[in-house]
XYZ file of N, CA and C in Angstrom:
399
model
N -1.083 -4.280 -12.909
C -0.632 -4.351 -11.547
C -0.716 -2.954 -10.933
N -1.668 -2.815 -10.015
C -1.916 -1.525 -9.393
C -0.747 -0.990 -8.590
N 0.042 -1.892 -8.003
C 1.181 -1.458 -7.187
C 2.176 -0.654 -8.010
N 2.443 -1.111 -9.201
C 3.382 -0.419 -10.083
C 2.782 0.896 -10.587
N 1.503 0.857 -10.933
C 0.830 2.063 -11.426
C 0.727 3.141 -10.349
N 0.797 2.754 -9.083
C 0.701 3.723 -7.986
C 1.948 4.583 -7.851
N 3.083 4.104 -8.358
C 4.359 4.794 -8.131
C 4.414 6.193 -8.756
N 3.990 6.402 -10.011
C 4.030 7.777 -10.543
C 3.155 8.754 -9.744
N 2.011 8.278 -9.264
C 1.145 9.137 -8.454
C 1.807 9.429 -7.109
N 2.453 8.412 -6.538
C 3.201 8.611 -5.296
C 4.278 9.678 -5.497
N 4.994 9.591 -6.610
C 6.064 10.556 -6.861
C 5.517 11.986 -6.845
N 4.376 12.195 -7.480
C 3.763 13.529 -7.458
C 3.386 13.936 -6.036
N 2.936 12.968 -5.245
C 2.539 13.261 -3.867
C 3.730 13.608 -2.979
N 4.945 13.218 -3.379
C 6.122 13.518 -2.557
C 6.406 15.016 -2.486
N 5.816 15.785 -3.381
C 6.001 17.232 -3.355
C 5.056 17.911 -2.364
N 4.140 17.142 -1.791
C 3.206 17.680 -0.805
C 3.844 17.661 0.581
N 3.436 18.573 1.461
C 3.850 18.446 2.865
C 3.328 17.111 3.414
N 4.043 16.514 4.367
C 3.662 15.185 4.844
C 2.246 15.151 5.414
N 1.790 16.274 5.993
C 0.432 16.314 6.530
C -0.598 16.168 5.407
N -0.358 16.851 4.296
C -1.272 16.768 3.160
C -1.185 15.394 2.497
N 0.016 14.850 2.393
C 0.206 13.491 1.872
C -0.626 12.512 2.706
N -0.517 12.625 4.030
C -1.273 11.746 4.926
C -2.774 11.920 4.736
N -3.211 13.155 4.549
C -4.630 13.423 4.321
C -5.096 12.785 3.017
N -4.293 12.878 1.968
C -4.638 12.250 0.681
C -4.789 10.741 0.867
N -3.881 10.125 1.624
C -3.967 8.681 1.868
C -5.238 8.352 2.651
N -5.531 9.126 3.692
C -6.739 8.876 4.491
C -8.005 9.038 3.647
N -8.054 10.081 2.835
C -9.203 10.258 1.941
C -9.273 9.123 0.924
N -8.108 8.679 0.450
C -8.060 7.551 -0.480
C -8.624 6.285 0.132
N -8.352 6.073 1.412
C -8.908 4.910 2.109
C -10.420 5.051 2.215
N -10.868 6.207 2.658
C -12.300 6.448 2.841
C -13.064 6.261 1.526
N -12.588 6.903 0.477
C -13.236 6.791 -0.835
C -13.087 5.373 -1.378
N -11.927 4.765 -1.145
C -11.657 3.422 -1.651
C -12.582 2.364 -1.089
N -12.948 2.482 0.179
C -13.874 1.510 0.770
C -15.179 1.516 -0.015
N -15.688 2.700 -0.297
C -16.928 2.810 -1.069
C -16.741 2.303 -2.499
N -15.687 2.787 -3.174
C -15.469 2.403 -4.578
C -15.251 0.903 -4.736
N -14.452 0.324 -3.855
C -14.184 -1.114 -3.950
C -15.446 -1.921 -3.671
N -16.233 -1.481 -2.688
C -17.491 -2.171 -2.390
C -18.430 -2.128 -3.595
N -18.615 -0.932 -4.151
C -19.524 -0.787 -5.299
C -19.044 -1.576 -6.510
N -17.754 -1.510 -6.789
C -17.213 -2.212 -7.953
C -17.370 -3.716 -7.791
N -17.049 -4.232 -6.611
C -17.194 -5.670 -6.363
C -18.658 -6.083 -6.468
N -19.537 -5.254 -5.945
C -20.979 -5.532 -6.012
C -21.448 -5.543 -7.464
N -21.037 -4.542 -8.241
C -21.437 -4.458 -9.649
C -20.888 -5.624 -10.464
N -19.667 -6.066 -10.135
C -19.044 -7.169 -10.867
C -19.522 -8.529 -10.374
N -20.056 -8.555 -9.163
C -20.492 -9.811 -8.579
C -19.332 -10.686 -8.110
N -18.160 -10.072 -7.916
C -16.969 -10.814 -7.491
C -16.264 -10.000 -6.408
N -15.996 -10.631 -5.264
C -15.272 -9.947 -4.193
C -13.792 -9.877 -4.546
N -13.231 -8.697 -4.481
C -11.798 -8.443 -4.704
C -11.282 -8.996 -6.031
N -11.985 -8.680 -7.091
C -11.555 -9.065 -8.445
C -10.196 -8.435 -8.735
N -9.383 -9.108 -9.525
C -8.040 -8.636 -9.845
C -7.994 -7.272 -10.506
N -9.089 -6.870 -11.133
C -9.101 -5.560 -11.794
C -9.373 -4.415 -10.813
N -9.711 -4.740 -9.578
C -9.880 -3.715 -8.543
C -8.496 -3.466 -7.948
N -7.915 -2.315 -8.276
C -6.529 -2.059 -7.867
C -6.369 -0.846 -6.946
N -7.456 -0.170 -6.622
C -7.332 1.003 -5.759
C -6.702 0.634 -4.419
N -7.013 -0.552 -3.919
C -6.440 -1.001 -2.655
C -4.917 -1.110 -2.738
N -4.403 -1.511 -3.891
C -2.952 -1.596 -4.073
C -2.316 -0.203 -4.132
N -3.014 0.748 -4.717
C -2.520 2.133 -4.710
C -2.311 2.591 -3.265
N -3.334 2.397 -2.447
C -3.260 2.844 -1.057
C -2.149 2.106 -0.316
N -2.059 0.794 -0.508
C -1.007 0.017 0.150
C 0.386 0.497 -0.216
N 0.589 0.806 -1.493
C 1.895 1.313 -1.929
C 2.163 2.704 -1.371
N 1.151 3.562 -1.372
C 1.356 4.910 -0.845
C 1.725 4.862 0.638
N 1.111 3.939 1.386
C 1.464 3.773 2.797
C 2.892 3.244 2.909
N 3.217 2.234 2.119
C 4.568 1.661 2.125
C 5.617 2.733 1.874
N 5.410 3.520 0.842
C 6.429 4.475 0.404
C 6.523 5.713 1.294
N 5.602 5.857 2.247
C 5.694 6.953 3.216
C 6.948 6.808 4.075
N 7.442 5.586 4.229
C 8.537 5.312 5.159
C 9.920 5.412 4.534
N 9.994 5.759 3.262
C 11.302 5.799 2.609
C 12.195 6.871 3.225
N 13.457 6.514 3.524
C 14.367 7.535 4.035
C 14.773 8.538 2.951
N 14.782 8.090 1.694
C 15.026 8.968 0.545
C 14.166 8.466 -0.608
N 14.030 9.267 -1.639
C 13.228 8.866 -2.797
C 14.070 8.232 -3.898
N 15.236 7.714 -3.550
C 16.082 7.039 -4.535
C 15.359 5.827 -5.099
N 15.640 5.515 -6.359
C 14.942 4.417 -7.031
C 15.164 3.086 -6.315
N 16.318 2.903 -5.647
C 16.567 1.644 -4.946
C 15.578 1.452 -3.800
N 15.283 2.531 -3.103
C 14.323 2.462 -2.007
C 12.910 2.224 -2.527
N 12.569 2.879 -3.629
C 11.243 2.672 -4.230
C 11.109 1.218 -4.671
N 12.140 0.683 -5.317
C 12.117 -0.719 -5.760
C 12.010 -1.659 -4.564
N 12.757 -1.376 -3.499
C 12.685 -2.216 -2.299
C 11.280 -2.179 -1.704
N 10.686 -0.994 -1.639
C 9.321 -0.874 -1.132
C 8.335 -1.644 -1.980
N 8.484 -1.546 -3.291
C 7.611 -2.271 -4.211
C 7.722 -3.774 -3.979
N 8.943 -4.279 -3.909
C 9.157 -5.724 -3.742
C 8.619 -6.205 -2.395
N 8.925 -5.484 -1.328
C 8.442 -5.887 -0.002
C 6.921 -5.892 0.033
N 6.298 -4.832 -0.487
C 4.832 -4.771 -0.486
C 4.233 -5.905 -1.304
N 4.768 -6.156 -2.498
C 4.221 -7.215 -3.359
C 4.353 -8.585 -2.700
N 5.492 -8.851 -2.069
C 5.668 -10.142 -1.385
C 4.622 -10.300 -0.289
N 4.457 -9.287 0.534
C 3.472 -9.370 1.613
C 2.050 -9.446 1.075
N 1.759 -8.707 0.016
C 0.413 -8.707 -0.558
C 0.070 -10.056 -1.188
N 1.044 -10.703 -1.797
C 0.777 -12.011 -2.419
C 0.805 -13.143 -1.391
N 1.772 -13.134 -0.501
C 1.952 -14.200 0.476
C 0.898 -14.130 1.580
N 0.545 -12.923 1.978
C -0.439 -12.642 3.022
C -0.146 -13.381 4.334
N 1.010 -13.094 4.948
C 1.275 -13.700 6.262
C 0.341 -13.099 7.311
N 0.280 -13.738 8.500
C -0.496 -13.168 9.585
C 0.109 -11.820 9.929
N -0.634 -10.794 10.189
C -2.081 -10.674 10.336
C -2.813 -10.317 9.042
N -2.075 -10.145 7.949
C -2.700 -9.745 6.684
C -3.751 -10.763 6.265
N -3.396 -12.051 6.348
C -4.331 -13.111 5.950
C -5.591 -13.086 6.804
N -5.453 -12.824 8.103
C -6.613 -12.787 8.978
C -7.591 -11.708 8.515
N -7.080 -10.520 8.245
C -7.947 -9.435 7.772
C -8.572 -9.782 6.428
N -7.796 -10.383 5.538
C -8.293 -10.751 4.214
C -9.463 -11.721 4.313
N -9.406 -12.627 5.262
C -10.448 -13.657 5.398
C -11.632 -13.233 6.252
N -11.440 -12.293 7.157
C -12.474 -11.999 8.144
C -13.172 -10.655 8.001
N -12.659 -9.789 7.161
C -13.312 -8.490 6.950
C -13.887 -8.505 5.538
N -15.127 -8.103 5.415
C -15.821 -8.230 4.132
C -16.208 -6.860 3.568
N -16.751 -6.869 2.364
C -17.188 -5.640 1.711
C -16.008 -4.806 1.240
N -16.249 -3.524 1.072
C -15.211 -2.619 0.598
C -14.030 -2.545 1.545
N -14.314 -2.539 2.852
C -13.218 -2.514 3.822
C -12.410 -3.804 3.744
N -13.059 -4.914 3.479
C -12.352 -6.185 3.338
C -11.391 -6.180 2.162
N -11.786 -5.528 1.082
C -10.912 -5.423 -0.095
C -9.717 -4.535 0.227
N -9.947 -3.486 0.978
C -8.903 -2.502 1.267
C -7.959 -2.919 2.395
N -8.498 -3.557 3.440
C -7.748 -3.693 4.689
C -6.491 -4.540 4.572
N -6.507 -5.598 3.767
C -5.294 -6.422 3.677
C -4.147 -5.630 3.053
N -4.457 -4.761 2.096
C -3.414 -3.935 1.481
C -2.967 -2.809 2.417
N -3.883 -2.302 3.218
C -3.514 -1.290 4.207
C -2.548 -1.897 5.222
N -2.888 -3.082 5.733
C -2.024 -3.743 6.718
C -0.687 -4.125 6.086
N -0.714 -4.632 4.850
C 0.540 -4.952 4.147
C 1.385 -3.695 3.968
N 0.740 -2.568 3.690
C 1.459 -1.304 3.546
C 2.094 -0.849 4.846
N 1.365 -0.992 5.949
C 1.901 -0.597 7.257
C 3.095 -1.480 7.628
N 2.971 -2.790 7.421
C 4.080 -3.698 7.725
C 5.271 -3.410 6.813
N 5.008 -3.197 5.533
C 6.087 -2.870 4.589
C 6.788 -1.582 4.990
N 6.010 -0.588 5.397
C 6.590 0.682 5.841
C 7.470 0.461 7.070
N 7.016 -0.388 7.981
C 7.814 -0.700 9.164
C 9.134 -1.363 8.808
N 9.088 -2.291 7.863
C 10.310 -2.962 7.405
C 11.256 -1.953 6.765
N 10.724 -1.102 5.891
C 11.559 -0.081 5.243
C 12.151 0.890 6.260
N 11.347 1.280 7.228
C 11.840 2.185 8.267
C 12.995 1.536 9.022
N 12.813 0.268 9.395
C 13.867 -0.452 10.112
C 15.143 -0.525 9.278
N 14.998 -0.912 8.017
C 16.169 -1.011 7.137
C 16.848 0.353 6.995
N 16.054 1.388 6.808
C 16.606 2.722 6.588
C 17.263 3.348 7.803
N 16.814 2.952 9.002
C 17.324 3.605 10.202
C 18.206 2.722 11.084
N 18.175 1.418 10.884
C 18.911 0.531 11.779
C 19.850 -0.436 11.067
N 19.767 -0.509 9.769
C 20.628 -1.402 8.997
C 21.944 -0.679 8.737
N 23.009 -1.420 8.445
C 24.278 -0.730 8.144
C 24.094 0.324 7.052
N 24.753 1.442 7.231
C 24.612 2.562 6.295
C 24.979 2.154 4.880
N 24.221 2.660 3.939
C 24.538 2.443 2.533
C 24.025 1.149 1.946
N 23.195 0.408 2.668
C 22.737 -0.893 2.166
C 22.027 -0.769 0.822
N 21.246 0.279 0.622
C 20.530 0.444 -0.644
C 20.995 1.667 -1.421
N 22.035 2.303 -0.975
C 22.489 3.519 -1.658
C 23.612 3.236 -2.619
């Protein structure tokens, strides 16, 4: 499960300034489109379960929104991202079905990450204090 494997790398990235963290994510997306396209092409299967780079990027986007790096927030981000990634509600499902190639493999996880980050941001800034602390 790429989402879980992404967490130790995310933790290391938390020591970077947010601008550099954002740059790493953007470069990860750019490189990931190529890598996912090539891997799917070589395997002859679109978005095979062993292609997990897209989940790394989705988790890194999700975890950008954490108000703190406490394990409860990381766990909440993981659960929210996994639910959205598996369930694929609109608009995630639309991107999953309508965008193809390497970007098609990446985009549903990018959108799931953005939505997950929005949910975490809302919980962290507008929910009663101490909900996850």
